[in-house]
Short mmCIF file of C-alpha atoms and ligand atoms in Angstrom, two decimals:
data_model
loop_
_atom_site.label_atom_id
_atom_site.label_comp_id
_atom_site.label_asym_id
_atom_site.label_seq_id
_atom_site.Cartn_x
_atom_site.Cartn_y
_atom_site.Cartn_z
CA UNK A 25 -93.04 32.58 113.50
CA UNK A 26 -96.55 30.62 114.07
CA UNK A 27 -96.81 27.61 112.33
CA UNK A 28 -99.79 29.22 110.31
CA UNK A 29 -97.51 32.31 109.46
CA UNK A 30 -95.22 29.83 107.23
CA UNK A 31 -98.77 28.60 105.19
CA UNK A 32 -99.87 32.14 104.82
CA UNK A 33 -100.10 32.43 100.40
CA UNK A 34 -99.76 35.96 98.88
CA UNK A 35 -103.11 36.43 96.52
CA UNK A 36 -104.73 33.25 97.98
CA UNK A 37 -108.59 33.97 96.15
CA UNK A 38 -106.93 35.48 93.10
CA UNK A 39 -104.60 32.32 92.17
CA UNK A 40 -107.47 30.01 92.91
CA UNK A 41 -109.59 32.05 90.81
CA UNK A 42 -107.08 31.67 88.37
CA UNK A 43 -105.96 28.43 88.47
CA UNK A 44 -109.75 26.97 89.38
CA UNK A 45 -109.14 23.86 90.97
CA UNK A 46 -111.38 20.89 90.76
CA UNK A 47 -112.09 17.40 92.15
CA UNK A 48 -109.86 14.80 89.99
CA UNK A 49 -107.43 17.27 88.81
CA UNK A 50 -103.73 16.90 88.65
CA UNK A 51 -101.84 20.20 89.29
CA UNK A 52 -98.04 21.34 89.76
CA UNK A 53 -96.76 23.93 92.31
CA UNK A 54 -93.13 24.50 91.52
CA UNK A 55 -92.51 27.03 94.39
CA UNK A 56 -93.93 25.15 97.48
CA UNK A 57 -92.41 27.14 99.93
CA UNK A 58 -94.25 26.89 103.22
CA UNK A 59 -97.23 24.91 101.46
CA UNK A 60 -99.81 27.24 101.73
CA UNK A 61 -100.68 27.74 98.24
CA UNK A 62 -100.40 24.12 97.50
CA UNK A 63 -102.62 22.92 100.86
CA UNK A 64 -105.55 24.86 99.19
CA UNK A 65 -104.99 23.66 96.27
CA UNK A 66 -104.62 19.80 97.57
CA UNK A 67 -108.13 20.50 99.31
CA UNK A 68 -109.92 21.78 96.15
CA UNK A 69 -108.45 18.59 94.06
CA UNK A 70 -109.44 16.12 95.48
CA UNK A 71 -111.09 13.37 96.33
CA UNK A 72 -109.58 11.53 92.97
CA UNK A 73 -106.78 15.01 92.32
CA UNK A 74 -102.97 14.51 92.60
CA UNK A 75 -100.09 17.68 93.16
CA UNK A 76 -96.76 17.57 92.09
CA UNK A 77 -94.73 20.07 93.93
CA UNK A 78 -91.16 21.31 93.69
CA UNK A 79 -88.92 23.86 95.98
CA UNK A 80 -85.19 24.27 95.19
CA UNK A 81 -85.02 25.29 99.15
CA UNK A 82 -85.38 21.84 100.73
CA UNK A 83 -86.11 23.19 104.45
CA UNK A 84 -89.08 24.65 102.97
CA UNK A 85 -90.05 21.58 101.58
CA UNK A 86 -89.84 20.18 104.89
CA UNK A 87 -92.38 22.81 106.71
CA UNK A 88 -94.71 22.11 103.55
CA UNK A 89 -94.45 18.35 103.68
CA UNK A 90 -95.95 18.53 107.33
CA UNK A 91 -98.14 21.11 106.31
CA UNK A 92 -99.61 18.61 103.04
CA UNK A 93 -99.67 15.40 105.09
CA UNK A 94 -102.36 16.72 107.30
CA UNK A 95 -104.78 16.92 104.58
CA UNK A 96 -103.75 14.26 102.11
CA UNK A 97 -101.43 11.45 101.12
CA UNK A 98 -102.25 12.44 97.50
CA UNK A 99 -99.29 14.50 96.54
CA UNK A 100 -95.14 14.03 95.68
CA UNK A 101 -92.77 16.70 96.20
CA UNK A 102 -89.23 17.13 95.00
CA UNK A 103 -86.59 19.58 95.98
CA UNK A 104 -85.16 20.58 93.07
CA UNK A 105 -85.34 23.38 90.84
CA UNK A 106 -88.93 23.65 89.01
CA UNK A 107 -87.44 24.30 85.48
CA UNK A 108 -85.09 21.12 85.44
CA UNK A 109 -88.27 19.32 87.02
CA UNK A 110 -90.53 20.13 84.51
CA UNK A 111 -87.97 19.52 81.81
CA UNK A 112 -87.10 15.95 83.36
CA UNK A 113 -90.27 14.16 84.86
CA UNK A 114 -92.65 12.22 83.28
CA UNK A 115 -95.49 14.19 84.12
CA UNK A 116 -99.53 13.45 83.04
CA UNK A 117 -101.02 16.22 81.04
CA UNK A 118 -101.78 18.99 83.57
CA UNK A 119 -104.70 20.85 84.78
CA UNK A 120 -103.01 23.49 86.41
CA UNK A 121 -99.30 24.93 87.04
CA UNK A 122 -98.27 27.60 89.71
CA UNK A 123 -95.33 29.32 89.96
CA UNK A 124 -95.11 31.83 92.75
CA UNK A 125 -91.57 33.08 91.81
CA UNK A 126 -88.74 34.49 93.65
CA UNK A 127 -87.82 34.91 97.52
CA UNK A 128 -90.09 33.87 100.46
CA UNK A 129 -90.63 35.58 103.32
CA UNK A 130 -89.52 32.83 105.50
CA UNK A 131 -86.55 33.17 103.76
CA UNK A 132 -85.69 36.57 103.92
CA UNK A 133 -86.69 36.89 107.14
CA UNK A 134 -84.19 34.38 108.27
CA UNK A 135 -81.02 36.28 108.98
CA UNK A 136 -79.03 32.58 108.79
CA UNK A 137 -79.79 32.79 105.04
CA UNK A 138 -78.66 36.07 104.07
CA UNK A 139 -81.31 37.15 101.62
CA UNK A 140 -81.80 40.34 103.88
CA UNK A 141 -79.84 43.60 104.00
CA UNK A 142 -81.96 44.46 107.01
CA UNK A 143 -80.44 41.94 109.07
CA UNK A 144 -77.16 41.04 110.11
CA UNK A 145 -76.25 36.69 108.29
CA UNK A 146 -73.67 35.37 106.17
CA UNK A 147 -73.44 36.62 102.57
CA UNK A 148 -75.07 33.28 101.39
CA UNK A 149 -78.55 34.00 99.56
CA UNK A 150 -78.63 30.53 98.22
CA UNK A 151 -82.25 29.13 97.68
CA UNK A 152 -80.72 25.81 97.50
CA UNK A 153 -77.76 25.14 99.97
CA UNK A 154 -76.61 22.41 98.25
CA UNK A 155 -75.13 24.73 95.32
CA UNK A 156 -71.75 25.79 96.04
CA UNK A 157 -72.05 29.98 94.55
CA UNK A 158 -72.81 31.97 97.12
CA UNK A 159 -73.23 35.83 97.15
CA UNK A 160 -69.88 35.96 98.79
CA UNK A 161 -68.06 34.29 95.63
CA UNK A 162 -69.33 36.61 93.52
CA UNK A 163 -69.18 40.33 95.68
CA UNK A 164 -65.17 38.86 96.77
CA UNK A 165 -64.55 37.15 93.27
CA UNK A 166 -66.31 38.05 90.92
CA UNK A 167 -64.33 40.66 87.85
CA UNK A 168 -65.46 44.51 88.90
CA UNK A 169 -67.42 44.56 85.55
CA UNK A 170 -69.37 41.26 85.85
CA UNK A 171 -70.21 42.66 88.87
CA UNK A 172 -71.31 45.82 87.15
CA UNK A 173 -73.45 43.96 84.67
CA UNK A 174 -75.18 41.86 87.32
CA UNK A 175 -76.26 45.11 89.56
CA UNK A 176 -77.44 47.14 86.31
CA UNK A 177 -79.09 44.03 84.64
CA UNK A 178 -80.72 42.35 87.90
CA UNK A 179 -80.99 45.47 90.08
CA UNK A 180 -82.10 47.98 87.72
CA UNK A 181 -79.66 50.25 89.60
CA UNK A 182 -78.27 52.91 87.79
CA UNK A 183 -75.33 53.37 90.04
CA UNK A 184 -74.03 49.85 89.29
CA UNK A 185 -70.51 50.83 88.10
CA UNK A 186 -69.87 53.03 90.84
CA UNK A 187 -70.91 50.42 93.65
CA UNK A 188 -69.04 47.56 91.78
CA UNK A 189 -66.05 49.75 91.55
CA UNK A 190 -66.11 50.84 95.37
CA UNK A 191 -67.06 46.86 96.24
CA UNK A 192 -63.57 46.15 93.56
CA UNK A 193 -61.33 48.64 95.59
CA UNK A 194 -62.68 47.68 99.20
CA UNK A 195 -62.36 44.12 98.91
CA UNK A 196 -58.79 44.34 97.45
CA UNK A 197 -58.10 45.40 100.76
CA UNK A 198 -60.81 43.28 103.30
CA UNK A 199 -62.83 41.28 101.86
CA UNK A 200 -67.03 41.52 102.36
CA UNK A 201 -68.12 39.44 105.23
CA UNK A 202 -71.52 39.85 106.06
CA UNK A 203 -75.04 41.20 104.35
CA UNK A 204 -74.45 44.40 107.06
CA UNK A 205 -70.64 44.76 105.74
CA UNK A 206 -72.21 45.45 102.33
CA UNK A 207 -75.55 47.40 102.57
CA UNK A 208 -73.65 49.31 105.03
CA UNK A 209 -71.13 49.64 102.40
CA UNK A 210 -73.60 50.74 99.67
CA UNK A 211 -75.47 52.51 101.92
CA UNK A 212 -72.39 55.39 101.52
CA UNK A 213 -72.41 54.93 97.76
CA UNK A 214 -75.83 55.80 96.80
CA UNK A 215 -78.46 58.60 97.29
CA UNK A 216 -80.85 57.79 100.08
CA UNK A 217 -84.22 59.31 98.72
CA UNK A 218 -87.15 56.52 98.35
CA UNK A 219 -86.42 52.80 99.27
CA UNK A 220 -83.08 51.53 100.99
CA UNK A 221 -80.03 52.00 98.97
CA UNK A 222 -78.72 48.51 98.93
CA UNK A 223 -82.09 47.09 98.16
CA UNK A 224 -81.14 47.25 94.10
CA UNK A 225 -77.96 45.39 94.90
CA UNK A 226 -79.12 42.66 97.49
CA UNK A 227 -82.04 41.89 94.72
CA UNK A 228 -79.34 41.49 91.73
CA UNK A 229 -77.01 39.20 93.92
CA UNK A 230 -79.89 37.17 94.71
CA UNK A 231 -81.48 36.89 91.51
CA UNK A 232 -77.70 36.15 90.22
CA UNK A 233 -77.30 33.12 92.70
CA UNK A 234 -80.27 31.71 92.36
CA UNK A 235 -80.31 31.94 88.41
CA UNK A 236 -83.94 32.99 89.16
CA UNK A 237 -84.88 34.95 85.49
CA UNK A 238 -82.86 32.33 83.54
CA UNK A 239 -85.30 29.34 85.27
CA UNK A 240 -88.31 31.32 84.60
CA UNK A 241 -87.19 31.42 80.59
CA UNK A 242 -86.69 27.74 80.30
CA UNK A 243 -89.77 26.92 82.29
CA UNK A 244 -92.15 28.63 80.82
CA UNK A 245 -92.43 26.90 77.54
CA UNK A 246 -91.69 23.48 79.36
CA UNK A 247 -95.00 24.39 81.34
CA UNK A 248 -96.92 25.18 78.29
CA UNK A 249 -96.05 21.80 76.58
CA UNK A 250 -97.91 20.40 79.60
CA UNK A 251 -101.33 22.09 79.70
CA UNK A 252 -103.88 20.79 77.55
CA UNK A 253 -106.53 22.59 76.40
CA UNK A 254 -108.17 24.76 79.10
CA UNK A 255 -105.65 24.18 81.50
CA UNK A 256 -104.59 26.78 83.64
CA UNK A 257 -101.18 28.70 84.11
CA UNK A 258 -100.53 31.22 87.36
CA UNK A 259 -97.61 32.92 87.48
CA UNK A 260 -97.82 35.30 90.32
CA UNK A 261 -94.45 38.01 89.85
CA UNK A 262 -92.96 40.66 92.06
CA UNK A 263 -91.28 42.97 89.71
CA UNK A 264 -90.75 44.32 86.18
CA UNK A 265 -87.63 41.87 85.27
CA UNK A 266 -89.95 38.76 86.28
CA UNK A 267 -93.24 40.89 84.74
CA UNK A 268 -91.24 41.32 81.03
CA UNK A 269 -90.69 37.44 81.29
CA UNK A 270 -93.73 36.36 81.81
C1 SAM B 18 -92.72 33.54 97.64
S1 SAM B 18 -92.23 31.88 97.90
C2 SAM B 18 -93.84 30.82 97.25
C3 SAM B 18 -94.83 30.49 98.41
C4 SAM B 18 -95.76 29.48 98.29
N1 SAM B 18 -96.32 30.04 97.42
C5 SAM B 18 -96.51 29.50 99.97
O1 SAM B 18 -97.91 29.48 99.40
O2 SAM B 18 -95.64 28.87 100.58
C6 SAM B 18 -91.26 31.52 96.36
C7 SAM B 18 -90.35 29.77 96.80
O3 SAM B 18 -90.03 29.27 95.73
C8 SAM B 18 -88.87 28.70 95.77
N2 SAM B 18 -88.12 29.05 94.41
C9 SAM B 18 -87.88 30.03 93.68
N3 SAM B 18 -87.74 30.00 92.43
C10 SAM B 18 -87.58 28.51 92.54
C11 SAM B 18 -86.94 27.76 91.33
N4 SAM B 18 -86.58 27.94 90.13
N5 SAM B 18 -87.19 26.50 91.63
C12 SAM B 18 -88.02 25.89 92.73
N6 SAM B 18 -88.21 26.40 93.99
C13 SAM B 18 -87.85 27.89 93.31
C14 SAM B 18 -87.92 29.58 96.73
O4 SAM B 18 -86.98 28.76 97.72
C15 SAM B 18 -89.02 30.04 97.57
O5 SAM B 18 -88.98 28.80 98.57
#
């Protein structure tokens, strides 16, 4: 991957239109990722502005820091969940907040992170590698009913019970070892038309591992409380579960 790919943000024009960053503004980007949006915000709030940024993935923040340092030192990055940060940090009133939620293409593309059913890697899926819970723990140890609920609620998978039942039977013989093992197994259980049959199960596991929806639910009122009159909040969401919360 080229360096510039890491920083290529989605919906850039729309995001900047929504946030309207101006010189002197104070902004918070809760999902810095590779720093694409953050960099575009930072150049627009100079001179005098300041950017706070978080990402629970320390690898992403490393890249972002390099990118932002080339623009200015008027920023602070913390490798922490955005909801925790919004609840704890002593922040001034903010002019704008961006949450570009979900997983980054860089995380998906890196087989070692275990997010993708298309690449063989460990059953990991942690955005924050310091946390204990991995997808392997959920798949190999959670009770069948809890597993079915996760796949249903976070994947909107109508075959959730069938999948959970089959996983529970199979793992008692041989625990699931990697992403390919799981995606091939699920592909044999669910009809094919449309997306790959493991898409919904993988989405569900990722959301459960990273407690993505709970973070969003917790963060939105906190974000709202930090916005002054005329300030702006932009949330970029990727699927209906997130849309409903936003
Ligand atoms: C879609 S990417 C953001 C890309 C970013 N806007 C850019 O321009 O590169 C989402 C990022 O948010 C992070 N993330 C997701 N949920 C988070 C949370 N609750 N707290 C902190 N970071 C989170 C992920 O680790 C990932 O790097």
